[in-house]
Short mmCIF file of C-alpha atoms and ligand atoms in Angstrom, two decimals:
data_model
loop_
_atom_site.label_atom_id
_atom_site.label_comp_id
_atom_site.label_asym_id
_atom_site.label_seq_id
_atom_site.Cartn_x
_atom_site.Cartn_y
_atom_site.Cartn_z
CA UNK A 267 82.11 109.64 96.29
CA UNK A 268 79.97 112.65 95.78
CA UNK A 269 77.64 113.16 92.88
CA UNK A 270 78.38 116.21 90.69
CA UNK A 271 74.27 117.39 90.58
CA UNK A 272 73.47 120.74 90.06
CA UNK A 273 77.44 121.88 90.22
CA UNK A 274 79.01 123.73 87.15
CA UNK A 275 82.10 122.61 85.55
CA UNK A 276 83.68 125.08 82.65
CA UNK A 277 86.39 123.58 80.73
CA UNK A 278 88.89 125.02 78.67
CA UNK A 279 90.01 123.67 75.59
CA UNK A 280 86.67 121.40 75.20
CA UNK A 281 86.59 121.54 71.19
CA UNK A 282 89.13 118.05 71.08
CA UNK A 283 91.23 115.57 72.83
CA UNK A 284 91.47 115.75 76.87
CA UNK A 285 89.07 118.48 77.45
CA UNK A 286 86.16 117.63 75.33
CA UNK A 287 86.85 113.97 77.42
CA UNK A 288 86.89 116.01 80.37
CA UNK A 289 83.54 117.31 79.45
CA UNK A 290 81.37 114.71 78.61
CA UNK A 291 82.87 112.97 81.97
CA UNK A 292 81.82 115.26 84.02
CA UNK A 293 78.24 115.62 82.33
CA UNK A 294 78.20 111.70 82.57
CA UNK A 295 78.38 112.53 86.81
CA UNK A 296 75.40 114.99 86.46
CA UNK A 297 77.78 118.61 86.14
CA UNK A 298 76.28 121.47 84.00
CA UNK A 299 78.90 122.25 81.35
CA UNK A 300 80.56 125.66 80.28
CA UNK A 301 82.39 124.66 77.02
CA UNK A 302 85.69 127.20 76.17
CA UNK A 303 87.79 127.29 73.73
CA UNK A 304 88.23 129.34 70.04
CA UNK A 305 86.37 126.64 67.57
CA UNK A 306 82.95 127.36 68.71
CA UNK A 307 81.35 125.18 65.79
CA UNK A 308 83.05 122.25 67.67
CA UNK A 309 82.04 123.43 71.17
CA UNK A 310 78.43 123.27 70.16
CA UNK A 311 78.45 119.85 68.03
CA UNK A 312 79.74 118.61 72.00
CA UNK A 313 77.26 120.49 73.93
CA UNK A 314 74.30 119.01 71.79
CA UNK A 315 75.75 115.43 72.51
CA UNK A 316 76.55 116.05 75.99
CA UNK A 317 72.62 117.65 76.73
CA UNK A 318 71.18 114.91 74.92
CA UNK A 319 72.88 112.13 76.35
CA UNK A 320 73.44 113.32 80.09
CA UNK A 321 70.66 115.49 80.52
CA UNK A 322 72.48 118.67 81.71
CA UNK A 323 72.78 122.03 81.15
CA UNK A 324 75.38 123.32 78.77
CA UNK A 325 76.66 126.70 77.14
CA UNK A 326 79.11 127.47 74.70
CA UNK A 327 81.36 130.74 75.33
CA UNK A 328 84.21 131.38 72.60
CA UNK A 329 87.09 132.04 74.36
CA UNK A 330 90.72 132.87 73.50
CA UNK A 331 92.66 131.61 77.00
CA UNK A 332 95.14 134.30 76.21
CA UNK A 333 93.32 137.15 76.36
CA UNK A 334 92.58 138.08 79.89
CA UNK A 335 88.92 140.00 79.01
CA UNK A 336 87.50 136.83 77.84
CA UNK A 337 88.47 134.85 80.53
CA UNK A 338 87.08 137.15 82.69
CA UNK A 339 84.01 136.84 80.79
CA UNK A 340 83.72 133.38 80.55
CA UNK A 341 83.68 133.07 84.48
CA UNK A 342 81.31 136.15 84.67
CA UNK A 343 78.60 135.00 82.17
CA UNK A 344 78.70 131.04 84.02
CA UNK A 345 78.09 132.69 87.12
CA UNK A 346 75.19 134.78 85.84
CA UNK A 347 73.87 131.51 83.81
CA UNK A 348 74.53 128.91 87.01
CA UNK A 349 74.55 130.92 89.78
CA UNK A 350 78.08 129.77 90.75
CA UNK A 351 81.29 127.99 89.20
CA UNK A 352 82.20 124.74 91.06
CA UNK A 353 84.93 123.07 89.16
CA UNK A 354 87.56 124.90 86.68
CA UNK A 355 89.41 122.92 84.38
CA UNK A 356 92.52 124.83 82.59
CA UNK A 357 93.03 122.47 79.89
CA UNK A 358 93.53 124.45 76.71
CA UNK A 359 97.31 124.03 75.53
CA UNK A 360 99.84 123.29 72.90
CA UNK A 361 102.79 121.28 72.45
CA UNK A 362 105.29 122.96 69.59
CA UNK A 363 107.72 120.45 70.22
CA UNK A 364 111.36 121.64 68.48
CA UNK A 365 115.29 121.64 69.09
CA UNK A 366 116.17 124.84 70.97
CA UNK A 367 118.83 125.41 68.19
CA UNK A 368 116.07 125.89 65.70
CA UNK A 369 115.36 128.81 67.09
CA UNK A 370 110.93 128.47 67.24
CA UNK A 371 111.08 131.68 68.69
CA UNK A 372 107.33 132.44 67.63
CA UNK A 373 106.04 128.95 68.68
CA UNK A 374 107.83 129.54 71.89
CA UNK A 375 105.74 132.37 72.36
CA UNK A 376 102.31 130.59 71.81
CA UNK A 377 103.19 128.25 74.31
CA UNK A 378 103.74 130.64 77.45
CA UNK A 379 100.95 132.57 76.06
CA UNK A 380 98.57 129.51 75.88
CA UNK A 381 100.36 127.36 78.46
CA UNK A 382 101.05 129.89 80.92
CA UNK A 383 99.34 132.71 81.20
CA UNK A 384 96.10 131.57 79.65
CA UNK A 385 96.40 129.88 83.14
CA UNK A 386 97.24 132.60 84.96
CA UNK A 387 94.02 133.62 83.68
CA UNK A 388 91.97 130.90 84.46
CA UNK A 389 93.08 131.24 88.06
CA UNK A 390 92.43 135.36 88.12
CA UNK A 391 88.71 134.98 86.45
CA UNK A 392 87.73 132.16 88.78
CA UNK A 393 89.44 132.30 91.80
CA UNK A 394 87.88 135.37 93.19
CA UNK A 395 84.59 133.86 92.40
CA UNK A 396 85.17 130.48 94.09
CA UNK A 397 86.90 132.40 97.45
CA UNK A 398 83.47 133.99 97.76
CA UNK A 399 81.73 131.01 97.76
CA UNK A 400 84.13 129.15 100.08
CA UNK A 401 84.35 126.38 97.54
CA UNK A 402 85.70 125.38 94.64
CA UNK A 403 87.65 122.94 92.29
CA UNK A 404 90.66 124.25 90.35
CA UNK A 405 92.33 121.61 87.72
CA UNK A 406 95.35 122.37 85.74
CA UNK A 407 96.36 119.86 83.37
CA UNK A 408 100.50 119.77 82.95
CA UNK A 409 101.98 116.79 81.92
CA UNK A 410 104.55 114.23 82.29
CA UNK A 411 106.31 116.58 80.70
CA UNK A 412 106.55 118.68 83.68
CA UNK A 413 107.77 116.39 85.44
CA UNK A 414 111.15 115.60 83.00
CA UNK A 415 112.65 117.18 80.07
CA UNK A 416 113.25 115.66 76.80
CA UNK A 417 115.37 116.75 73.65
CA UNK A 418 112.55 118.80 71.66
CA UNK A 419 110.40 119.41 75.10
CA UNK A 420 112.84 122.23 76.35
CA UNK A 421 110.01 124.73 76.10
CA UNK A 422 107.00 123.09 76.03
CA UNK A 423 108.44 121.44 79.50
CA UNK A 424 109.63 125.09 81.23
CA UNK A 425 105.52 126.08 80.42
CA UNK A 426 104.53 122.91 81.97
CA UNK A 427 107.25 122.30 85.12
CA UNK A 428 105.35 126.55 85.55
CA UNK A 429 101.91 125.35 85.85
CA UNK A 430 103.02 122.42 88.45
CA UNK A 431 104.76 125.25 90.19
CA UNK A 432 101.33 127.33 90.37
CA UNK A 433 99.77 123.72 91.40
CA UNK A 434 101.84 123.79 94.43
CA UNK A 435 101.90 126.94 95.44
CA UNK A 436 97.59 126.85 95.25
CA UNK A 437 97.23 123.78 97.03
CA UNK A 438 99.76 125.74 99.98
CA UNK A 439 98.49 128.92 99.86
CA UNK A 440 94.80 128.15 99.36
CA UNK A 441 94.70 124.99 101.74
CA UNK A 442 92.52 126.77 104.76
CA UNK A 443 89.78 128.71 101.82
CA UNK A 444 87.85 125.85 100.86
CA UNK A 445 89.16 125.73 97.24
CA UNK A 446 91.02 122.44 96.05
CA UNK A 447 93.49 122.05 93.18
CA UNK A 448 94.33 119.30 91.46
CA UNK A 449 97.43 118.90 89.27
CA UNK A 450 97.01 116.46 86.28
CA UNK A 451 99.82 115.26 84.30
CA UNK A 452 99.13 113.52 81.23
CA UNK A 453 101.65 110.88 79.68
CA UNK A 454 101.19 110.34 75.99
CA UNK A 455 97.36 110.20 75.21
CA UNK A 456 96.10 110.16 71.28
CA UNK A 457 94.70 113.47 70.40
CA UNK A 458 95.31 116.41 68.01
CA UNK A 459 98.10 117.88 70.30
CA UNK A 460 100.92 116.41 68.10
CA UNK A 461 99.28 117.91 64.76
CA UNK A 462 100.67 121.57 65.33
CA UNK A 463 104.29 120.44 65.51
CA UNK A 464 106.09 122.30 62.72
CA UNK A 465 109.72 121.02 63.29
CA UNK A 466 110.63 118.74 60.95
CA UNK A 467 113.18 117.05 62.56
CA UNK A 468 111.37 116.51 65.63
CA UNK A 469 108.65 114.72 63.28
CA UNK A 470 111.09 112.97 62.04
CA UNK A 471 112.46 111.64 65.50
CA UNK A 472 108.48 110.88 65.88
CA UNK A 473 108.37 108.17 62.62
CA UNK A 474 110.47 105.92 64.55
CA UNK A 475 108.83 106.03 67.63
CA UNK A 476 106.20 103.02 68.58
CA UNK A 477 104.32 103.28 71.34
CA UNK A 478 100.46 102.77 72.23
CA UNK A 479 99.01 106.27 73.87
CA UNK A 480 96.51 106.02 76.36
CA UNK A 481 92.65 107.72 75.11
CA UNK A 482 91.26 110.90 76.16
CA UNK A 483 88.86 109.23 78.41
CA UNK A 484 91.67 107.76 80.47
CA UNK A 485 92.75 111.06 81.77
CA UNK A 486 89.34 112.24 81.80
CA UNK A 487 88.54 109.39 84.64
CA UNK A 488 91.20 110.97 86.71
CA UNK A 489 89.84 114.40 86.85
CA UNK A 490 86.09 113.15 87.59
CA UNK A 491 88.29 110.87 90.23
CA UNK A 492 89.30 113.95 92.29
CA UNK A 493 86.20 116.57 91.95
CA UNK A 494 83.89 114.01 93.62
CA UNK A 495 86.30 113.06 96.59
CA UNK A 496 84.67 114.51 99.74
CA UNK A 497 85.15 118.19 100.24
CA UNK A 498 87.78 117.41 103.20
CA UNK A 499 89.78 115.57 100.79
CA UNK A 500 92.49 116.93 98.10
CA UNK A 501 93.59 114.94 95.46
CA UNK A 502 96.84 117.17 94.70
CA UNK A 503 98.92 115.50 91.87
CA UNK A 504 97.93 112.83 89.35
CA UNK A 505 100.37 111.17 87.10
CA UNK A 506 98.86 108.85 84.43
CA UNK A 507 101.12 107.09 81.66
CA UNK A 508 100.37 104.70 79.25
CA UNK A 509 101.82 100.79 80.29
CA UNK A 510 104.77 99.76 78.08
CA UNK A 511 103.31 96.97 75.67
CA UNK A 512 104.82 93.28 76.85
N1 NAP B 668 97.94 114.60 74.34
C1 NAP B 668 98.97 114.40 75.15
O1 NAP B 668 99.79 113.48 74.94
C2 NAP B 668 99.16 115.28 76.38
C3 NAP B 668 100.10 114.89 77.32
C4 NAP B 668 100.31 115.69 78.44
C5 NAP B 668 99.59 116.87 78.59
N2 NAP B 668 98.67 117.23 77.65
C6 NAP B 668 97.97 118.50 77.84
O2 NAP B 668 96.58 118.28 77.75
C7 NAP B 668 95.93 119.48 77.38
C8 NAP B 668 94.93 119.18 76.27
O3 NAP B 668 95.64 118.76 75.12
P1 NAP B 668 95.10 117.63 74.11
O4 NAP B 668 96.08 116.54 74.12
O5 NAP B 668 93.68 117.35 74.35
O6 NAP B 668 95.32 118.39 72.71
P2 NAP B 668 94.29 118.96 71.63
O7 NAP B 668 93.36 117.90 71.16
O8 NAP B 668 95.15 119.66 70.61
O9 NAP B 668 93.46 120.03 72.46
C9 NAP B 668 94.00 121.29 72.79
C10 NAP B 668 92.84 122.20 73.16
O10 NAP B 668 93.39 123.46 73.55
C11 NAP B 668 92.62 124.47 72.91
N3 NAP B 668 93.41 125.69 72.70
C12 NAP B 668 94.62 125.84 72.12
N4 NAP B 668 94.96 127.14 72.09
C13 NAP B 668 93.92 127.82 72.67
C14 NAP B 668 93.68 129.19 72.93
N5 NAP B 668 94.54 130.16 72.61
N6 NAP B 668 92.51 129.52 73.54
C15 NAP B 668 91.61 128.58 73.90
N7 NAP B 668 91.80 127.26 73.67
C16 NAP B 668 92.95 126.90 73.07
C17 NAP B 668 92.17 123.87 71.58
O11 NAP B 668 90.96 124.51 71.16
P3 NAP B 668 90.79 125.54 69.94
O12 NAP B 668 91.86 125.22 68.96
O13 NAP B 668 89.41 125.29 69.46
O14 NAP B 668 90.92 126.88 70.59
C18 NAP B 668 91.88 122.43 72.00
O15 NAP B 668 90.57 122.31 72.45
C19 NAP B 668 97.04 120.46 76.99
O16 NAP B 668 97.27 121.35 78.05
C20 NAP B 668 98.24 119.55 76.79
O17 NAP B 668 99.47 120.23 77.00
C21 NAP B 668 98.45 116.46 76.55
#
């Protein structure tokens, strides 16, 4: 295992849930931390914790994943702060679970916009950056649910099954440049993801369902897992789920 000193990690979608994990994970293996995502008061509650308790460096750029300027940006200022981006982590995303026949029409939108082409993004902004160098770590967190469809998940699913797609074609097309990509697919973990759900019968399909998420942390482990494999190695897919309670 290699240690993550003096590499930079920026992580989108690091105000809650997986990313923030993400975060404070990689911190915890000696990374400098770029912290994106549109609640900056959150961001820079996390990047106090993270410099006081790991020691590293940390900045805080608000950034909209959608809007392809400010992606640009975030890559642009991390290089001029760090000197050179080792590991991006397109985390930021939203699950507006509904039935197709309720027609979500504007929620479907946020979701390719998030989902998708923030992205897209991520991989334009850093990309370029990380060719140069002849090095780099791209993550892009899908989920389980881009791996299977479920009643509700039609869309939320089609954005996710896309960024496995862009997973695989990376990993093919990028395999000789020196630039690894990781594809992590989160079962059920407890965060705020579920809180933005505005169907109602979909929450109500949700009362009745028990089952014991895995933590932030959990997936959090995985990503740390792959960015300090040695550089000849490419951790390509991870699938974490939470166990069935006996
Ligand atoms: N929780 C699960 O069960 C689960 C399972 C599989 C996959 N995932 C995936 O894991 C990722 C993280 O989700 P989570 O569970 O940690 O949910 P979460 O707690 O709701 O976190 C979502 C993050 O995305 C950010 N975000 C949303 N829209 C954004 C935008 N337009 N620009 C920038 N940031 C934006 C949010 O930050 P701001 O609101 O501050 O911008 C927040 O930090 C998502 O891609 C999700 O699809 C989650």
């Amino acid at each position: 295992m290699t240690t993550l000193s003096n590499k930079t990690a920026i992580v989108t979608g690091a105000s809650s849930g997986i990313g923030k994990a993400i975060a404070k994970n990689l911190a915890d293996e000696g990374a400098n931390v770029v912290l994106a995502a549109r609640r900056s008061e959150k961001l820079k509650e996390l990047a106090e914790e993270v410099h006081s308790e790991y020691g590293v460096q940390t900045n805080v750029i608000e950034t909209d994943v959608t809007k392809r300027e400010e992606m640009e940006n975030l890559v642009q200022q991390t290089v001029e702060q760090f000197g050179s981006i080792d590991i991006f982590v397109n985390n930021a995303g939203v699950m507006l679970l509904s039935f197709l026949k309720n027609d979500h029409v504007d929620e479907w939108e946020q979701m390719v916009d998030v989902n998708i082409k923030g992205v897209l993004f991520g991989i334009h902004a850093a990309l370029p950056e990380m060719l140069k160098q002849e090095t780099g770590h791209i993550i892009n967190v899908s989920s389980v649910a881009g791996h299977e469809v479920f009643p509700s998940s039609t869309v939320y699913s089609a954005t996710k099954y896309a960024v496995r797609a862009l997973s695989m074609g990376m990993e093919k097309e990028l395999s000789n440049s020196g630039v690894r990509v990781t594809n992590v697919s989160p079962g059920a973990v407890d965060t705020e993801l579920t809180d933005h759900i505005t169907d109602g019968e979909v929450l109500d399909m949700f009362k009745d369902r028990k089952m014991e998420p895995l933590e932030a942390e959990d997936i959090a482990r995985s990503v740390t897992y792959a960015v300090t494999q040695p550089s000849y190695v490419n951790v390509n897919e991870v699938i974490v789920r939470p166990m069935h309670k006996r």
